[in-house]
Amino acid sequence: MNDFFERHQNTILWTLLLMVLLGMMFAASLKSQATWIVPATALLLGLVSVRLPRPWSLGAIGMLLWGLGEASWVLEGQKQVLLPIADTLYILGYFVWYYMFSKVSNTRPPRLVLFLTVPMLGLAVWVLFATPINSIAKLYPVLDCLLLLAAAPAAQAFLEGKAPLSRAVWLIAFHGFVLIDTLYGLQRNNASWSMTSIDNLAYALLYLTTGLGLLLEATSRKTDVKPLVLAVFLIVALRFLVRLDDAQTLLMQVISWMFFYVTFAALTGMVVSFMNHQRLSHLRYRHHLSTLKAVLVPYQQQLASGQPSRTELETALIALQQHLPGLYGARILGGLEFHWGVMGGHPVKQNFTLPESGEVTVQLHLADPNDTEQAEAALDAMEHLLYLADHQRVFTRQVNTDPLTHLLNRRSAEQELDRIFQQSTMENTPITVAMLDLDRFKRINDTYGHATGDQVLVGFARFLQGQLRSHDLIFRWGGEEFLLVFPQLCPVGVGEVLERLRASLKERGPLHDDLHVTFSAGVYGGIPEGSGCATKWIEKADHHLLQAKDSGRNRTVGEVQPPDRKN
């Protein structure tokens, strides 16, 4: 439900505003005929919000209790009893809200909030005690005031720009409850004192905006200004819905001042909050920028040396952790399998679509799940790291791949041969290199053209890929020359492989149109003594290739490396 609300937030908000405006147009009929609009609104928003993450789901439970209380009040028909079921449910709902605010983690010590809120609370208390107390209904404004005080730390975080702008919605709604409950308490306390107000629509509007405030708290749109528009609309709508009689009396003047002060405090708070959000957004941008520079510049320099590896990414994440100490670990799932650090704390997931590797899932493990700044900075850095690695992977493949045959090219041989020769030295296993050359290939180019010659090269490359083992390496060395590297095979075994290739090539038939080709090969191998001998072995294999061509072509020439010979 939360995901649905986030996807359709704009449509829902503007639809609800339109419904309220239509309700105002038919306010008179709503007052007399739609008594169930209040409990229905509270129960509906409570049910919609009950699946929100804690602690906001507790607010949904409080909404449900209030909705049940409103329904009980309608069923009781306003019977004057000492403690009716409706009032019991109302009070239970307040205590659930108090408990919820004790669990909200995104809070700040209330300073400016108390400065703005206490005068209005004082006016509400004065109004209540300025008249005789003979009904429990006069307790609700006091409970509303206590609710605002319980919410003060969360409201302070909103004012300082460290909580989402959507928090303005339920804050204004709670202030509205103080006003409306004060008026309702006076009316219920003294039947002869009348309040010309549209009770049903006013309370329904307050429940509606409270529920929307809960839903907005759980969305990821932390800086969307539309909730501020909704909060301003609520202030204006409440003043429109409540029209006071006997405006010349002291009591009515104080109530009018309460409405004015709520409007002033609300607008002041929203302006302060918006300015602080802008200031913190600028600071976050500068922090993000410095973090990205510190992490990405060294990473890009490391990637410039070749294919991205775990080492470079781990080094970048260590640098990121120095700027974001709340980052415990990271895991990448999908096209790039990787994990680093400690898989503890609180996981935060996000999907990225990379041009080369496709969709990957990044799971970060953070110390504080509510520290959205560190989560956003870490995810932003990870996205850039993955895009750089993915781009470097594409660039490396393009640079190291022959564009015609899509085989590894001569440029990529140095890194690959160093790796495989070093591995053979450590494992004391043989390795053999073979240099192949298509016989009389120049005649094909001269007779049929270079386009036909290219098709022959492509066909021969595909033929080799289909015949050799998956861990054998094939390089297009230049022109019609190909270098083959056979790990764990001695020259004698490679000679047998090449003879099978010749037989298969002859049996296969023409590589392109009616063109039959043969190849000559030079072989050299043995047990290497480190990666430095690869160049010498290739030179000796090339020398044997020349001998094969001088001996009549379509044959293999090679020798076994003596174990005691130094390279």
XYZ file of C-alpha atoms in Angstrom:
567
model
C 0.000 0.000 0.000
C 2.870 2.347 0.814
C 4.447 1.705 -2.608
C 1.104 2.356 -4.315
C 0.707 5.658 -2.449
C 4.239 6.730 -3.359
C 3.706 5.981 -7.053
C 0.370 7.822 -7.203
C 1.043 10.495 -4.571
C 0.298 13.493 -6.817
C -2.996 12.085 -8.077
C -4.183 11.152 -4.579
C -3.315 14.512 -3.027
C -5.003 16.641 -5.674
C -8.061 14.350 -5.788
C -8.514 14.682 -2.021
C -8.193 18.463 -2.211
C -10.868 18.536 -4.910
C -13.141 16.387 -2.736
C -12.715 18.770 0.199
C -13.492 21.762 -2.002
C -16.647 20.052 -3.225
C -17.514 19.292 0.389
C -17.221 22.969 1.261
C -19.660 23.829 -1.514
C -22.240 21.503 0.060
C -21.289 22.202 3.679
C -24.794 22.797 4.933
C -26.021 19.402 3.857
C -22.919 17.729 5.227
C -23.575 19.139 8.671
C -27.049 17.735 8.973
C -26.919 14.553 6.926
C -23.386 13.110 6.869
C -22.698 12.164 10.496
C -20.851 9.035 9.386
C -18.322 10.947 7.288
C -16.080 11.459 10.343
C -15.755 7.847 11.583
C -15.596 6.575 7.987
C -12.679 8.911 7.198
C -10.769 8.037 10.369
C -11.286 4.290 9.963
C -10.397 4.313 6.265
C -7.134 6.251 6.751
C -6.282 4.096 9.770
C -6.734 0.886 7.779
C -4.710 2.257 4.860
C -1.847 3.294 7.166
C -1.743 0.277 9.469
C 0.858 -1.538 7.312
C 3.332 1.338 7.479
C 6.715 0.653 9.088
C 7.055 1.315 12.788
C 6.632 3.634 14.546
C 4.153 5.196 12.093
C 1.943 2.111 12.131
C 1.256 2.925 15.796
C -0.258 6.219 14.646
C -2.518 4.207 12.355
C -3.704 2.199 15.386
C -4.421 5.479 17.170
C -6.416 6.596 14.113
C -8.427 3.371 14.196
C -9.243 3.886 17.890
C -10.354 7.455 17.160
C -12.460 6.188 14.261
C -14.110 3.587 16.492
C -14.710 6.311 19.057
C -16.383 8.505 16.445
C -18.545 5.561 15.360
C -19.512 4.859 18.981
C -20.369 8.521 19.464
C -22.723 8.403 16.484
C -24.349 5.228 17.799
C -24.695 6.629 21.332
C -26.542 9.624 19.920
C -24.636 12.055 22.150
C -26.047 10.600 25.377
C -24.592 12.401 28.373
C -22.967 9.680 30.464
C -19.974 9.972 32.756
C -17.509 8.000 30.613
C -19.124 6.641 27.453
C -17.463 4.058 25.242
C -16.604 6.733 22.672
C -14.572 8.760 25.166
C -12.765 5.636 26.352
C -11.709 4.836 22.786
C -10.653 8.439 22.177
C -8.410 8.445 25.251
C -6.858 5.084 24.348
C -6.086 6.506 20.905
C -4.284 9.455 22.489
C -2.095 7.163 24.582
C -1.172 5.141 21.489
C -0.093 8.378 19.798
C 1.971 9.341 22.866
C 3.702 5.973 22.714
C 4.357 6.362 18.994
C 6.127 9.703 19.434
C 8.312 8.178 22.138
C 9.560 5.733 19.478
C 10.233 8.249 16.691
C 13.990 8.339 16.174
C 14.289 11.353 13.862
C 13.935 14.005 16.570
C 15.727 17.065 17.950
C 15.593 18.889 21.312
C 12.521 21.145 21.031
C 13.485 24.808 21.212
C 11.840 26.832 18.459
C 8.843 24.476 18.512
C 8.074 25.286 22.132
C 8.533 28.984 21.437
C 5.923 28.798 18.671
C 3.541 26.302 20.313
C 3.331 27.237 23.999
C 1.425 30.565 23.488
C -1.302 28.786 21.524
C -1.486 26.013 24.112
C -1.789 28.629 26.843
C -4.705 30.247 25.050
C -6.436 26.882 24.694
C -6.045 26.111 28.406
C -7.319 29.598 29.337
C -10.431 29.135 27.195
C -11.161 25.785 28.840
C -10.802 26.983 32.402
C -12.538 30.291 31.752
C -15.815 28.355 31.653
C -17.225 25.771 34.059
C -16.097 22.190 33.559
C -19.052 19.809 33.595
C -18.247 17.498 30.662
C -15.393 15.162 29.814
C -15.313 16.761 26.339
C -13.254 19.613 27.816
C -10.494 17.074 28.512
C -9.737 16.600 24.796
C -8.035 19.979 24.181
C -5.747 19.181 27.128
C -4.960 15.788 25.555
C -4.349 17.586 22.245
C -1.917 19.950 23.933
C -0.074 17.024 25.527
C 0.023 15.367 22.096
C 1.649 18.450 20.593
C 4.210 18.483 23.407
C 4.933 14.783 22.814
C 5.413 15.539 19.114
C 7.620 18.577 19.793
C 10.989 16.757 19.285
C 9.776 15.378 15.951
C 8.465 18.825 15.018
C 11.839 20.391 15.878
C 13.547 18.011 13.442
C 11.100 19.263 10.805
C 11.897 22.905 11.556
C 15.637 22.260 11.371
C 15.264 20.640 7.958
C 16.254 17.188 9.243
C 12.846 15.596 8.711
C 10.739 15.406 5.540
C 8.614 18.384 4.548
C 5.599 16.073 4.684
C 5.786 16.266 8.485
C 4.036 19.645 8.206
C 0.787 17.865 7.314
C 0.143 15.994 10.547
C 1.657 18.825 12.632
C -0.911 21.283 11.276
C -3.626 18.669 11.735
C -2.753 18.313 15.443
C -2.914 22.085 15.870
C -6.289 21.977 14.176
C -7.469 19.350 16.673
C -6.606 21.753 19.516
C -8.772 24.443 17.978
C -11.734 22.286 16.967
C -11.739 20.250 20.193
C -11.653 23.480 22.198
C -14.717 24.753 20.393
C -16.428 21.375 20.624
C -15.694 21.199 24.346
C -17.309 24.591 24.869
C -20.345 23.569 22.824
C -20.762 20.213 24.568
C -20.205 21.831 27.961
C -22.859 24.492 27.436
C -25.758 23.620 25.168
C -26.967 27.249 25.140
C -23.634 28.409 23.706
C -23.692 27.861 19.975
C -20.874 27.490 17.478
C -21.763 27.992 13.856
C -19.400 25.427 12.436
C -19.473 22.511 10.056
C -18.368 19.871 12.538
C -18.492 16.848 10.264
C -16.369 18.246 7.466
C -13.888 19.907 9.842
C -13.196 16.696 11.771
C -13.161 14.620 8.577
C -10.606 17.008 7.085
C -8.405 16.712 10.179
C -8.522 12.903 10.165
C -7.855 12.883 6.438
C -4.760 15.075 6.680
C -3.469 13.194 9.728
C -3.648 9.920 7.809
C -2.009 11.492 4.768
C 0.755 12.814 6.995
C 1.458 9.281 8.221
C 1.572 7.939 4.662
C 3.857 10.743 3.522
C 6.269 10.029 6.393
C 6.919 6.574 4.934
C 7.588 7.729 1.364
C 11.032 8.464 -0.079
C 10.060 11.958 -1.289
C 11.678 13.821 1.561
C 11.877 17.256 -0.104
C 8.627 17.371 -2.069
C 6.937 20.739 -1.451
C 3.390 19.585 -2.226
C 2.792 18.549 1.415
C 3.465 22.178 2.367
C 0.753 23.240 -0.070
C -1.603 20.720 1.545
C -0.758 22.062 5.021
C -1.468 25.668 3.987
C -4.740 24.527 2.422
C -5.701 22.840 5.716
C -5.177 26.096 7.632
C -7.320 28.082 5.228
C -10.003 25.360 5.064
C -10.334 25.155 8.857
C -10.828 28.908 9.141
C -13.459 28.707 6.417
C -15.256 25.791 8.066
C -15.520 27.447 11.500
C -17.552 30.642 11.838
C -17.920 32.025 15.323
C -20.939 33.770 16.896
C -20.753 36.598 19.437
C -17.421 37.776 18.093
C -17.426 40.808 20.432
C -17.103 38.770 23.617
C -13.728 38.215 25.221
C -14.033 34.451 24.780
C -14.673 34.744 21.044
C -11.849 37.246 20.644
C -9.453 34.843 22.342
C -10.623 32.000 20.075
C -10.168 34.251 17.041
C -6.645 35.026 18.252
C -6.030 31.285 18.567
C -6.932 30.804 14.907
C -4.711 33.709 13.924
C -1.782 32.446 15.992
C -2.064 28.902 14.618
C -1.940 30.357 11.101
C 1.048 32.556 11.985
C 2.963 29.763 13.774
C 2.247 27.253 11.027
C 3.358 29.550 8.204
C 6.441 30.633 10.164
C 7.373 27.034 10.872
C 6.952 26.002 7.245
C 9.062 28.924 6.001
C 11.815 28.137 8.521
C 11.682 24.449 7.669
C 11.832 25.079 3.918
C 14.817 27.427 4.308
C 16.629 24.883 6.487
C 15.877 22.141 3.974
C 17.404 24.278 1.234
C 20.471 25.028 3.351
C 20.987 21.377 4.306
C 20.415 20.290 0.708
C 23.237 22.593 -0.352
C 25.486 21.227 2.393
C 24.585 17.649 1.442
C 25.371 18.416 -2.180
C 28.802 19.760 -1.262
C 29.441 16.774 1.011
C 28.318 14.358 -1.716
C 30.561 16.122 -4.194
C 33.632 15.972 -1.954
C 32.908 12.311 -1.139
C 32.555 11.416 -4.801
C 35.789 13.232 -5.676
C 37.687 11.498 -2.894
C 36.410 8.071 -3.929
C 35.963 8.228 -7.691
C 39.128 10.018 -8.801
C 41.538 7.398 -7.361
C 39.216 4.638 -8.525
C 39.174 5.971 -12.065
C 42.967 6.218 -12.058
C 43.226 2.611 -10.917
C 40.748 1.487 -13.576
C 42.795 3.192 -16.261
C 45.394 0.457 -15.849
C 43.030 -2.265 -17.036
C 40.032 -4.441 -16.206
C 38.223 -3.557 -12.916
C 38.822 -6.065 -10.148
C 37.727 -6.691 -6.576
C 40.864 -4.993 -5.251
C 40.104 -1.638 -6.857
C 36.473 -1.729 -5.694
C 37.449 -2.690 -2.144
C 39.972 0.160 -2.034
C 37.276 2.585 -3.205
C 34.834 1.337 -0.555
C 37.444 1.741 2.185
C 37.894 5.352 1.051
C 34.107 5.772 1.056
C 33.894 4.395 4.601
C 36.373 7.030 5.783
C 33.920 9.715 4.657
C 30.814 7.773 5.751
C 31.702 6.003 9.024
C 28.167 4.620 9.312
C 28.816 2.313 6.330
C 29.503 -1.234 7.580
C 29.526 -3.258 4.360
C 28.212 -3.649 0.826
C 26.916 -6.472 -1.309
C 26.309 -6.450 -5.070
C 23.906 -8.986 -6.556
C 23.113 -9.595 -10.196
C 25.549 -9.171 -13.054
C 28.363 -8.279 -10.647
C 28.706 -10.597 -7.643
C 30.638 -8.880 -4.872
C 30.582 -8.366 -1.116
C 32.744 -6.293 1.195
C 32.856 -5.427 4.883
C 30.491 -6.565 7.612
C 27.010 -7.740 6.665
C 25.549 -6.377 9.889
C 23.623 -3.258 10.821
C 20.590 -2.288 8.796
C 20.414 -3.213 5.084
C 19.373 -0.657 2.471
C 18.718 -1.935 -1.072
C 18.524 -0.227 -4.436
C 18.549 -1.473 -8.031
C 20.694 0.012 -10.793
C 20.616 -0.761 -14.516
C 24.093 -0.757 -16.052
C 24.676 -0.557 -19.823
C 26.915 -3.648 -19.906
C 26.127 -5.746 -16.848
C 22.364 -5.165 -16.840
C 20.376 -4.831 -13.610
C 22.282 -5.191 -10.362
C 21.118 -4.873 -6.756
C 23.227 -2.934 -4.282
C 22.686 -3.741 -0.620
C 24.419 -1.440 1.853
C 24.697 -2.205 5.548
C 24.448 0.964 7.653
C 24.732 1.689 11.348
C 21.646 3.923 11.451
C 18.668 3.111 9.165
C 17.256 6.619 9.674
C 20.418 8.410 8.548
C 19.102 9.157 5.082
C 21.996 11.487 4.299
C 24.612 8.737 4.640
C 22.397 6.249 2.817
C 21.890 8.632 -0.120
C 25.595 9.523 -0.257
C 26.657 5.862 -0.123
C 24.146 4.776 -2.785
C 25.145 7.693 -5.002
C 28.824 6.778 -4.684
C 28.089 3.090 -5.346
C 26.112 3.994 -8.459
C 29.040 6.026 -9.800
C 31.533 3.292 -8.900
C 29.499 0.656 -10.706
C 29.003 2.845 -13.764
C 32.730 3.549 -13.917
C 33.565 -0.139 -13.561
C 30.946 -1.070 -16.141
C 32.177 1.575 -18.572
C 35.773 0.481 -18.026
C 34.750 -3.118 -18.646
C 33.208 -2.101 -21.982
C 36.207 0.068 -22.849
C 38.660 -2.690 -21.922
C 36.786 -5.219 -24.013
C 36.687 -2.879 -26.976
C 40.395 -2.052 -26.689
C 41.458 -5.665 -26.141
C 39.163 -7.227 -28.735
C 39.749 -7.488 -32.451
C 36.794 -5.679 -34.075
C 36.616 -8.089 -37.028
C 36.865 -11.549 -35.423
C 35.943 -10.541 -31.833
C 38.968 -12.492 -30.590
C 41.454 -11.103 -28.093
C 43.943 -8.886 -29.888
C 47.692 -8.524 -29.570
C 47.348 -5.638 -27.090
C 45.535 -7.851 -24.573
C 48.137 -10.620 -24.812
C 50.621 -9.116 -22.383
C 48.259 -9.106 -19.385
C 46.690 -12.490 -20.186
C 50.016 -14.214 -20.868
C 51.611 -12.829 -17.699
C 48.712 -14.247 -15.716
C 48.669 -17.696 -17.278
C 52.452 -18.112 -17.350
C 52.703 -17.081 -13.697
C 50.005 -19.610 -12.804
C 51.797 -22.402 -14.690
C 55.067 -21.551 -12.928
C 53.410 -21.716 -9.503
C 51.650 -24.999 -10.314
C 54.671 -26.454 -12.147
C 52.487 -27.445 -15.094
C 53.348 -27.226 -18.816
C 52.101 -24.603 -21.217
C 52.470 -24.394 -24.985
C 52.125 -21.540 -27.454
C 51.343 -22.039 -31.138
C 51.585 -19.442 -33.884
C 49.206 -20.119 -36.807
C 49.189 -18.509 -40.258
C 46.651 -19.055 -43.061
C 48.460 -20.321 -46.144
C 48.466 -18.110 -49.253
C 45.991 -15.684 -47.708
C 47.355 -12.756 -49.745
C 46.254 -14.569 -52.887
C 42.654 -14.603 -51.529
C 42.721 -10.831 -50.932
C 44.236 -10.126 -54.339
C 41.847 -12.428 -56.188
C 38.528 -12.005 -54.357
C 39.029 -8.712 -52.513
C 39.550 -7.737 -48.904
C 35.869 -8.121 -47.993
C 36.036 -11.806 -48.905
C 39.333 -12.121 -47.063
C 37.691 -10.658 -43.959
C 34.903 -13.237 -44.149
C 37.503 -16.015 -44.335
C 39.222 -14.654 -41.213
C 35.902 -14.495 -39.361
C 35.053 -18.028 -40.395
C 38.452 -19.334 -39.276
C 38.134 -17.558 -35.910
C 34.711 -19.142 -35.298
C 36.107 -22.502 -36.352
C 38.905 -22.243 -33.747
C 36.479 -21.183 -31.007
C 34.299 -24.179 -31.731
C 37.179 -26.682 -31.677
C 39.350 -25.649 -28.718
C 38.800 -25.935 -24.962
C 37.098 -23.116 -23.101
C 40.276 -22.207 -21.166
C 42.529 -22.172 -24.240
C 43.362 -18.646 -25.379
C 43.018 -17.452 -28.983
C 44.526 -14.126 -30.123
C 44.420 -12.507 -33.505
C 48.091 -11.576 -33.689
C 47.933 -9.542 -36.884
C 46.775 -9.983 -40.448
C 46.192 -13.702 -40.979
C 48.261 -14.766 -37.951
C 46.700 -16.255 -34.803
C 48.362 -17.050 -31.472
C 47.010 -20.036 -29.523
C 47.929 -20.691 -25.879
C 47.310 -24.139 -24.390
C 47.577 -24.352 -20.571
C 48.526 -27.783 -19.136
C 49.514 -29.158 -22.537
C 53.025 -30.003 -23.772
C 54.087 -29.348 -27.405
C 53.539 -32.995 -28.321
C 49.912 -32.809 -27.192
C 49.426 -29.486 -28.956
C 50.825 -31.004 -32.146
C 48.123 -33.658 -31.965
C 45.471 -30.996 -31.391
C 46.637 -29.052 -34.440
C 46.541 -32.157 -36.605
C 42.952 -32.763 -35.511
C 42.195 -29.141 -36.394
C 43.573 -29.676 -39.893
C 41.466 -32.771 -40.370
C 38.331 -31.010 -39.074
C 39.006 -27.975 -41.258
C 39.390 -30.176 -44.339
C 36.250 -32.119 -43.472
C 34.317 -28.911 -42.780
C 34.821 -27.582 -46.288
C 35.109 -23.955 -47.427
C 35.078 -21.197 -44.813
C 33.447 -18.778 -47.258
C 31.886 -19.492 -50.643
C 34.186 -21.973 -52.439
C 37.368 -21.010 -50.582
C 39.241 -23.842 -48.885
C 42.139 -22.809 -46.642
C 44.954 -24.527 -44.782
C 47.253 -23.262 -42.066
C 50.864 -23.601 -40.975
C 51.874 -23.631 -37.312
C 54.925 -23.169 -35.141
C 54.878 -24.633 -31.610
C 57.007 -24.078 -28.538
C 56.324 -25.066 -24.928
C 57.342 -26.652 -21.659
C 57.282 -25.651 -17.988
C 57.889 -21.881 -17.718
C 60.104 -20.196 -15.171
C 57.918 -17.143 -14.625
C 55.926 -14.747 -16.769
C 59.023 -13.171 -18.321
C 59.634 -16.048 -20.734
C 56.353 -15.602 -22.634
C 57.857 -13.185 -25.177
C 60.807 -15.516 -25.905
C 58.499 -18.486 -26.336
C 56.327 -16.574 -28.814
C 59.426 -15.556 -30.759
C 60.547 -19.216 -30.935
C 57.055 -20.341 -31.988
C 57.090 -17.675 -34.700
C 60.493 -18.918 -35.851
C 59.084 -22.440 -36.088
C 56.152 -21.047 -38.077
C 58.564 -19.640 -40.659
C 60.216 -23.050 -40.858
C 56.810 -24.664 -41.448
C 56.009 -22.278 -44.298
C 59.476 -22.743 -45.819
C 58.984 -26.511 -45.620
C 55.911 -26.453 -47.847
C 53.080 -25.056 -45.639
C 50.079 -26.871 -44.111
C 52.201 -28.449 -41.392
C 53.382 -27.979 -37.794
C 56.974 -27.443 -36.629
C 57.993 -27.406 -32.945
C 60.153 -28.796 -30.145
C 59.883 -29.595 -26.442
C 61.489 -27.185 -24.003
C 64.287 -29.081 -22.134
C 63.641 -28.902 -18.367
C 67.162 -27.656 -17.552
C 67.357 -24.950 -20.260
C 67.283 -21.352 -19.040
C 64.933 -18.989 -20.895
